[in-house]
Structure formats: structure tokens, C-alpha cells
Short mmCIF file of C-alpha atoms and ligand atoms in Angstrom, two decimals:
data_model
loop_
_atom_site.label_atom_id
_atom_site.label_comp_id
_atom_site.label_asym_id
_atom_site.label_seq_id
_atom_site.Cartn_x
_atom_site.Cartn_y
_atom_site.Cartn_z
CA MET P 1 89.06 -100.97 7.70
CA GLY P 2 87.74 -97.46 8.34
CA ASP P 3 84.28 -97.01 9.80
CA ASN P 4 82.83 -95.58 6.64
CA GLN P 5 83.71 -98.81 4.81
CA ILE P 6 81.74 -100.87 7.39
CA PHE P 7 78.64 -98.70 7.61
CA SER P 8 76.88 -97.62 4.43
CA ASP P 9 75.47 -94.09 4.25
CA GLU P 10 72.03 -95.61 3.95
CA LEU P 11 72.52 -97.64 7.14
CA LEU P 12 73.66 -94.59 9.11
CA HIS P 13 70.91 -92.42 7.65
CA ARG P 14 68.24 -95.00 8.49
CA LEU P 15 69.57 -95.52 12.01
CA ARG P 16 69.84 -91.75 12.65
CA SER P 17 66.27 -91.18 11.46
CA SER P 18 64.84 -94.26 13.22
CA ARG P 19 62.38 -93.67 16.05
CA SER P 20 61.93 -97.29 17.02
CA LEU P 21 64.88 -99.69 17.27
CA THR P 22 64.62 -103.40 18.09
CA VAL P 23 67.77 -105.42 18.77
CA LEU P 24 67.96 -109.25 18.77
CA THR P 25 71.02 -110.79 20.43
CA GLY P 26 72.37 -114.33 20.65
CA ALA P 27 75.32 -116.09 22.24
CA GLY P 28 77.81 -114.33 19.92
CA VAL P 29 77.33 -111.07 21.86
CA SER P 30 78.71 -112.78 24.99
CA ALA P 31 81.49 -114.65 23.13
CA GLU P 32 84.03 -111.80 23.70
CA SER P 33 83.24 -111.96 27.41
CA GLY P 34 84.49 -115.54 27.33
CA VAL P 35 81.07 -117.23 27.41
CA PRO P 36 81.16 -120.23 25.04
CA THR P 37 78.56 -120.08 22.27
CA PHE P 38 76.31 -123.05 21.55
CA ARG P 39 77.34 -124.02 18.08
CA GLY P 40 80.76 -122.45 17.76
CA LYS P 41 84.01 -124.47 17.54
CA ASP P 42 84.49 -124.07 21.32
CA GLY P 43 80.75 -124.75 21.40
CA LEU P 44 79.25 -125.49 24.75
CA TRP P 45 77.18 -128.09 23.04
CA ARG P 46 80.12 -129.94 21.54
CA LYS P 47 80.59 -131.85 24.78
CA PHE P 48 76.92 -132.39 25.55
CA ASN P 49 73.87 -132.96 23.44
CA PRO P 50 71.81 -129.87 24.28
CA GLN P 51 68.73 -131.10 22.47
CA GLU P 52 68.98 -133.78 25.17
CA LEU P 53 69.98 -131.86 28.29
CA ALA P 54 67.91 -128.71 27.73
CA THR P 55 64.62 -130.68 27.80
CA MET P 56 61.99 -131.44 30.39
CA ASP P 57 61.96 -135.19 29.90
CA VAL P 58 65.69 -135.56 30.61
CA PHE P 59 65.21 -133.33 33.66
CA MET P 60 62.35 -135.50 34.94
CA ARG P 61 64.38 -138.64 34.33
CA ASP P 62 67.68 -137.37 35.69
CA PRO P 63 67.38 -133.99 37.46
CA GLN P 64 70.87 -134.46 38.96
CA LEU P 65 72.47 -134.58 35.48
CA VAL P 66 70.61 -131.50 34.26
CA TRP P 67 71.35 -129.55 37.46
CA GLU P 68 75.03 -130.46 37.18
CA TRP P 69 75.09 -129.19 33.60
CA TYR P 70 73.61 -125.83 34.64
CA GLU P 71 75.94 -125.58 37.66
CA TYR P 72 78.85 -126.24 35.25
CA ARG P 73 77.62 -123.42 33.01
CA ARG P 74 77.08 -121.05 35.97
CA ARG P 75 80.65 -121.70 37.12
CA LEU P 76 81.84 -120.95 33.55
CA ILE P 77 80.14 -117.56 33.48
CA GLN P 78 80.08 -116.39 37.11
CA ASP P 79 83.35 -114.42 36.78
CA VAL P 80 82.98 -113.07 33.24
CA GLN P 81 82.31 -109.37 32.58
CA PRO P 82 80.12 -107.58 30.06
CA ASN P 83 82.13 -106.65 26.94
CA PRO P 84 82.01 -103.48 24.72
CA ALA P 85 79.11 -104.99 22.74
CA HIS P 86 76.92 -105.10 25.85
CA TYR P 87 77.87 -101.54 26.80
CA ALA P 88 77.25 -100.20 23.28
CA LEU P 89 73.73 -101.69 23.32
CA SER P 90 73.11 -100.18 26.75
CA ASP P 91 74.18 -96.76 25.36
CA LEU P 92 71.68 -97.11 22.49
CA GLU P 93 68.53 -97.71 24.49
CA ASP P 94 67.82 -94.10 25.54
CA LYS P 95 68.41 -92.69 22.07
CA PHE P 96 65.15 -93.91 20.53
CA ASP P 97 61.50 -93.12 21.27
CA GLU P 98 60.93 -96.86 21.30
CA PHE P 99 63.61 -99.43 22.03
CA LEU P 100 63.58 -103.11 22.96
CA LEU P 101 66.54 -105.44 23.43
CA VAL P 102 65.29 -108.98 22.73
CA THR P 103 67.85 -111.51 23.91
CA GLN P 104 68.12 -115.29 23.58
CA ASN P 105 70.96 -115.21 26.10
CA ILE P 106 70.42 -116.44 29.63
CA ASP P 107 73.69 -115.08 31.13
CA GLY P 108 72.34 -111.75 32.45
CA LEU P 109 75.26 -109.76 30.96
CA HIS P 110 72.99 -107.20 29.24
CA GLN P 111 71.52 -106.22 32.62
CA ARG P 112 75.01 -105.97 34.16
CA ALA P 113 76.02 -103.57 31.35
CA GLY P 114 73.14 -101.24 32.25
CA SER P 115 70.46 -102.32 29.75
CA ARG P 116 66.94 -102.00 31.16
CA LYS P 117 64.55 -102.42 28.24
CA ILE P 118 65.11 -106.15 27.83
CA ALA P 119 62.95 -109.12 26.80
CA GLU P 120 64.64 -112.40 27.87
CA LEU P 121 63.11 -114.91 25.43
CA HIS P 122 64.82 -117.99 26.88
CA GLY P 123 64.88 -117.08 30.58
CA ASN P 124 67.84 -116.48 32.86
CA ILE P 125 70.34 -118.96 34.31
CA TRP P 126 70.58 -116.89 37.54
CA ARG P 127 66.94 -117.64 38.42
CA ASP P 128 65.31 -120.93 39.48
CA ARG P 129 61.61 -121.74 39.33
CA CYS P 130 59.35 -124.14 41.26
CA LEU P 131 57.77 -126.91 39.16
CA ARG P 132 54.76 -126.97 41.47
CA CYS P 133 53.89 -123.35 42.36
CA ASP P 134 55.95 -121.45 39.73
CA ARG P 135 57.62 -119.32 42.43
CA VAL P 136 60.87 -117.81 41.09
CA TYR P 137 64.05 -117.67 43.18
CA ASP P 138 67.31 -115.79 42.79
CA HIS P 139 69.77 -118.66 42.31
CA LYS P 140 72.06 -117.20 45.02
CA GLU P 141 69.38 -117.85 47.65
CA VAL P 142 68.86 -121.52 46.66
CA ASP P 143 70.39 -124.21 48.89
CA LEU P 144 72.07 -126.80 46.65
CA GLY P 145 72.45 -129.26 49.53
CA GLU P 146 69.73 -131.32 47.91
CA ILE P 147 69.43 -131.88 44.11
CA PRO P 148 66.98 -130.90 42.76
CA PRO P 149 66.63 -128.13 45.39
CA LYS P 150 63.23 -127.73 47.01
CA CYS P 151 60.82 -124.79 47.04
CA ALA P 152 59.22 -123.57 50.30
CA CYS P 153 56.07 -125.35 49.08
CA GLY P 154 57.98 -128.67 48.83
CA GLY P 155 58.02 -128.69 45.03
CA SER P 156 61.27 -129.23 43.08
CA LEU P 157 63.14 -126.32 41.50
CA ARG P 158 64.40 -126.10 37.91
CA PRO P 159 66.55 -123.45 36.20
CA ASP P 160 64.26 -120.64 35.02
CA VAL P 161 65.18 -121.13 31.35
CA VAL P 162 63.14 -122.24 28.32
CA TRP P 163 63.97 -125.77 27.17
CA PHE P 164 63.48 -127.26 23.71
CA GLY P 165 59.87 -128.12 23.10
CA GLU P 166 58.76 -125.62 25.76
CA ALA P 167 56.72 -122.54 24.98
CA LEU P 168 58.43 -119.21 25.49
CA PRO P 169 56.92 -116.94 28.18
CA GLN P 170 53.80 -115.66 26.40
CA GLU P 171 53.89 -112.01 27.45
CA ILE P 172 57.62 -111.68 26.67
CA LEU P 173 57.20 -113.35 23.27
CA SER P 174 54.31 -111.07 22.27
CA GLN P 175 56.32 -108.03 23.43
CA ALA P 176 59.14 -109.18 21.11
CA PHE P 177 56.80 -109.84 18.17
CA GLN P 178 55.12 -106.47 18.70
CA ALA P 179 58.52 -104.73 18.67
CA ALA P 180 59.63 -106.58 15.51
CA GLN P 181 56.36 -105.71 13.76
CA SER P 182 56.42 -102.03 14.61
CA CYS P 183 60.08 -101.01 14.58
CA ASP P 184 61.68 -99.14 11.69
CA PHE P 185 65.15 -100.57 12.36
CA LEU P 186 66.14 -104.04 13.62
CA LEU P 187 69.71 -105.04 14.51
CA THR P 188 70.37 -108.80 14.85
CA VAL P 189 73.71 -109.54 16.50
CA GLY P 190 75.58 -112.75 17.35
CA THR P 191 72.92 -115.30 16.57
CA SER P 192 73.04 -118.28 14.20
CA ALA P 193 69.35 -117.61 13.44
CA LEU P 194 68.52 -121.32 13.84
CA VAL P 195 66.34 -121.43 16.94
CA GLN P 196 62.65 -120.68 16.60
CA PRO P 197 60.64 -118.61 17.28
CA ALA P 198 63.46 -116.06 17.94
CA ALA P 199 64.89 -116.53 14.45
CA SER P 200 61.64 -115.36 12.84
CA LEU P 201 61.86 -111.88 14.41
CA PRO P 202 64.26 -110.32 11.86
CA LEU P 203 62.13 -111.62 8.98
CA LEU P 204 59.01 -110.22 10.62
CA ALA P 205 60.71 -106.82 10.84
CA LEU P 206 61.72 -107.05 7.16
CA ARG P 207 58.11 -107.78 6.22
CA ASN P 208 56.98 -104.71 8.12
CA GLY P 209 59.40 -102.54 6.12
CA ALA P 210 62.07 -102.12 8.81
CA PHE P 211 65.73 -101.74 7.81
CA VAL P 212 67.37 -104.94 9.09
CA VAL P 213 71.12 -105.23 9.75
CA GLU P 214 72.97 -108.35 10.89
CA ILE P 215 76.35 -108.37 12.69
CA ASN P 216 78.09 -111.75 12.69
CA PRO P 217 81.61 -112.94 11.73
CA GLU P 218 79.90 -115.83 9.88
CA PRO P 219 77.02 -115.91 7.38
CA THR P 220 73.68 -117.22 8.67
CA PRO P 221 70.48 -118.43 6.96
CA ILE P 222 69.16 -114.85 6.95
CA SER P 223 72.34 -113.08 5.76
CA GLU P 224 71.09 -112.97 2.17
CA ARG P 225 67.70 -111.63 3.18
CA VAL P 226 68.53 -108.72 5.48
CA ASN P 227 69.29 -105.22 4.16
CA GLU P 228 72.94 -105.41 5.27
CA SER P 229 74.99 -108.18 6.82
CA ILE P 230 78.23 -106.98 8.45
CA ARG P 231 80.97 -109.60 8.83
CA GLY P 232 82.46 -108.62 12.15
CA LYS P 233 82.61 -109.16 15.89
CA ALA P 234 79.94 -107.57 18.07
CA GLY P 235 82.52 -106.14 20.50
CA GLU P 236 84.28 -104.33 17.63
CA VAL P 237 81.42 -103.30 15.34
CA LEU P 238 78.77 -102.14 17.84
CA PRO P 239 80.91 -99.52 19.67
CA ARG P 240 81.90 -98.05 16.29
CA LEU P 241 78.31 -98.01 15.10
CA VAL P 242 77.11 -96.20 18.24
CA LYS P 243 79.93 -93.66 17.93
CA ARG P 244 79.41 -93.07 14.18
CA GLN P 245 75.72 -92.79 14.51
CA TYR P 246 75.65 -90.08 17.12
CA PHE P 247 78.85 -88.22 16.90
CA THR P 248 80.91 -86.83 14.11
CA THR P 249 84.59 -87.56 14.62
CA ASP P 250 85.19 -84.48 16.83
CA ASP P 251 82.35 -85.14 19.28
CA HIS P 252 82.89 -86.71 22.68
CA GLY P 253 81.90 -90.32 23.32
CA PRO P 254 78.39 -91.36 24.45
CA ALA P 255 77.46 -90.05 27.90
CA GLN P 256 78.75 -92.53 30.46
CA LYS P 257 75.76 -94.43 31.89
CA ASN P 258 75.80 -95.60 35.45
CA ARG P 259 77.76 -98.78 34.85
CA GLU P 260 78.61 -101.71 37.02
CA GLN P 261 82.14 -100.97 38.26
C1 LIG K 301 59.18 -124.04 20.95
C2 LIG K 301 67.88 -121.89 26.84
C3 LIG K 301 56.99 -124.88 20.78
C4 LIG K 301 68.29 -123.14 27.52
C5 LIG K 301 67.59 -122.40 24.44
C6 LIG K 301 62.54 -128.66 13.97
C7 LIG K 301 62.91 -129.81 14.64
C8 LIG K 301 62.92 -129.86 16.04
C9 LIG K 301 62.55 -128.74 16.80
C10 LIG K 301 62.18 -127.61 16.10
C11 LIG K 301 62.18 -127.56 14.72
N1 LIG K 301 61.79 -126.31 14.36
C12 LIG K 301 61.57 -125.58 15.43
C13 LIG K 301 61.77 -126.37 16.52
C14 LIG K 301 61.60 -125.98 17.89
C15 LIG K 301 62.90 -125.57 18.56
C16 LIG K 301 63.98 -125.13 17.61
O1 LIG K 301 63.99 -124.01 17.14
N2 LIG K 301 64.94 -126.02 17.36
C17 LIG K 301 66.04 -125.67 16.47
C18 LIG K 301 67.36 -126.21 17.04
C19 LIG K 301 65.71 -126.26 15.09
N3 LIG K 301 62.50 -124.45 19.36
C20 LIG K 301 61.97 -124.70 20.57
O2 LIG K 301 61.87 -125.81 21.06
C21 LIG K 301 61.47 -123.48 21.32
N4 LIG K 301 60.16 -123.77 21.79
O3 LIG K 301 59.28 -123.97 19.75
O4 LIG K 301 58.05 -124.44 21.60
C22 LIG K 301 55.80 -124.85 21.65
C23 LIG K 301 54.84 -123.85 21.45
C24 LIG K 301 53.72 -123.85 22.25
C25 LIG K 301 53.57 -124.80 23.29
C26 LIG K 301 54.56 -125.77 23.50
C27 LIG K 301 55.70 -125.79 22.69
C28 LIG K 301 62.34 -123.21 22.52
C29 LIG K 301 63.70 -122.74 22.04
C30 LIG K 301 64.53 -122.29 23.24
C31 LIG K 301 65.52 -123.38 23.61
N5 LIG K 301 66.41 -122.87 24.65
N6 LIG K 301 68.36 -121.95 25.45
C32 LIG K 301 69.78 -123.21 27.68
O5 LIG K 301 70.52 -122.33 27.17
O6 LIG K 301 70.23 -124.15 28.34
S1 LIG K 301 68.18 -122.34 22.86
C33 LIG K 301 69.79 -121.79 22.76
O7 LIG K 301 69.99 -121.49 21.37
C34 LIG K 301 70.14 -120.49 23.47
O8 LIG K 301 69.03 -119.81 24.02
C35 LIG K 301 70.71 -119.66 22.35
O9 LIG K 301 70.61 -118.33 22.60
C36 LIG K 301 69.86 -120.10 21.25
C37 LIG K 301 70.23 -119.66 19.89
O10 LIG K 301 71.59 -119.89 19.71
P1 LIG K 301 72.49 -118.58 19.39
O11 LIG K 301 72.25 -117.59 20.48
O12 LIG K 301 72.23 -118.14 18.00
O13 LIG K 301 73.92 -119.14 19.59
P2 LIG K 301 74.77 -120.03 18.54
O14 LIG K 301 75.93 -120.62 19.27
O15 LIG K 301 73.83 -120.91 17.78
O16 LIG K 301 75.31 -118.95 17.50
C38 LIG K 301 76.25 -117.97 17.94
C39 LIG K 301 76.45 -117.04 16.76
O17 LIG K 301 77.32 -116.01 17.19
C40 LIG K 301 77.09 -117.70 15.56
O18 LIG K 301 76.36 -117.34 14.39
C41 LIG K 301 78.50 -117.12 15.53
O19 LIG K 301 78.95 -116.93 14.19
C42 LIG K 301 78.29 -115.79 16.17
N7 LIG K 301 79.45 -115.22 16.84
C43 LIG K 301 80.51 -115.88 17.40
N8 LIG K 301 81.37 -114.95 17.93
C44 LIG K 301 80.82 -113.72 17.72
C45 LIG K 301 79.60 -113.88 17.03
N9 LIG K 301 78.83 -112.85 16.67
C46 LIG K 301 79.26 -111.60 16.99
N10 LIG K 301 80.40 -111.37 17.65
C47 LIG K 301 81.21 -112.39 18.02
N11 LIG K 301 82.37 -112.13 18.67
ZN1 LIG K 302 56.78 -124.03 45.06
#
């Protein structure tokens, strides 16, 4: 399918003339890096009940079990690499007066692909946080000899991610809402649009008159409501969108950003 069949003239015109782009990503953006999604057929959550494990009360009752689950997930993703979807989004961020990449992902792959303007709604699996003094640690510096590991203050550490029933970090959430309310283009990629409050961001952008485009191989609850829903994989569609949007066919590719080798 040629590019011009995927991207309507209106989509390209609106993206080219946009001064403020907000992107929302979910687990589907990391799927082509080999990171299992939550609800997909290979879903991470097929084997476990995430509503259970990703909660404070299970952690308080059985910190060992929850720590083991996160260690299992860290081992799954420690050797994966960013994929073309991550790099395409990193290429986009300097092309708009205002840009914010709002991610639900906790794998840190956007940062490794060179993205800087990021709001991590659900935290980051490579950080741990003290339950007592809130000090945040780089997971690499945490001694797992004891589970749960201890903070210098003696408190127990937990993964620095947002569990079900927990509030999202206030300043990051308001940054994301602000971006959704003020952007003129919002791209939502690789998310099943089920988890709140992240899932309300595209609808907020629609209400503010932004042009909203979804990229997902499957339909989602918002597919009928966005301006355009593209049935495709992030790693295939995003690089073509970035190329089409900035360069006619005879231009060179986007300037190579300093990328992780
Ligand atoms: C809160 C971090 C309140 C941890 C996560 C009704 C009943 C019960 C609860 C609720 C309810 N309504 C709302 C709630 C609250 C709940 C919620 O939304 N539940 C849902 C399930 C109904 N939300 C919360 O609890 C949030 N907190 O509301 O607090 C509050 C307020 C004030 C004070 C106190 C409390 C907290 C939500 C955050 C939970 N943490 N993760 C961890 O990961 O261990 S959620 C988890 O789901 C991940 O963060 C993930 O990112 C997120 C969303 O999933 P997706 O990213 O969309 O991934 P998924 O697998 O679902 O979909 C992948 C998609 O990719 C698919 O559509 C697939 O088609 C597509 N895809 C596949 N391959 C590709 C692709 N796309 C493109 N390219 C490909 N190649
Ligand atoms: Zn502490």
C-alpha cells in the first residue's frame, strides 16, 4: 500500500501546518522491540492477573511476589532495543514549536531512542522509590540481596511505577492534560485506550479542536471518534509518516539525531 493511500491529504496538511503536537503512546509502540503488550495474545497479563499484582495491597501483603514479577519483566526487556517507531517519534520532537510525548510505557525505550520531551504517566521500571522517604533510586544501584530492598533511611523500596488505584504523579498528569488541551494535533499510537486517565487525553484533544489520529493494527474504543484511525503497526507507519510529512520523495531522510549506538 503506497504512502498516499495511508495518509490523507488532510492529515498531512494538518500535520505540516501544526505548531503544537502531542503524542500518546502505549505498549504497542514497544511491541516490535519484543516487549510483550498487556492485553495482546502474547499478553504479559495472560499469565498473571495484573489488576492483582500491580496494586499496593498485594505488594504490602507479598512484596516478594510483586518484586519477582517486576524482576521477571526487567529481565524480559533488559536486552531489547528501541524500534523504528521510537526513532520516528524522536525525530518529530524538534519539528514543532510545542511538542510533548506522553507515554504509558515504563520500559524507558523512548529515552533510549533520543526522545527528551517526555511525560511518563505510569512511571519507569528502571527506577525504584522508597515507601518511607520517597527517595528515587536507579534500579542498577539497588542491592537485591534483600527483598524488598531497603533505602538508606531503612524504608522499603518499591518499583517507581503507578499501580491500579494509585494517583498518577500530579505534575506530570497536569502537563499531559495541558498538552492535550492546547495542541492542534494529537497522535495516539499503540494503546488499547482502556486505562484511565491516559485514555481520556485523545478525547480531550478532540474537544479542543485538535486533529486526532490513531495508529493501531486493531480498533479501539476511540477509533470511531478520532479524525483518522490508521490500521497499521507503529514501526511501519510512523517512519513513513515522518518521511512524508517533511520530505517530498527526492529529499534526504530526517537529520540523524545523536542516537544510542
Ligand atoms: C487511578 C504501570 C485514581 C504498572 C499501569 C473501572 C473499574 C476499576 C478501575 C477503574 C475503572 N475505571 C477507571 C479505573 C481506574 C484504573 C483503570 O483505568 N482501570 C482500567 C483497567 C479500567 N486506573 C487506575 O487505577 C489509574 N489510577 O485512576 O487513580 C485515583 C485518583 C486520585 C487519588 C487516588 C486514586 C492508574 C492506572 C495506571 C496503572 N498502571 N502500568 C505496570 O506496568 O506494572 S497500566 C498498564 O496499562 C500500562 O501502563 C499500560 O501502558 C497501560 C495501558 O495499556 P496499553 O499501553 O494500552 O497496552 P495494551 O496491551 O492494553 O494495548 C496495546 C495496544 O497496542 C493494543 O491496542 C494493540 O492492538 C496495539 N498494538 C499491538 N502491536 C502493535 C500495536 N500498536 C501499534 N503497533 C504495533 N506493532
Ligand atoms: Zn527512604
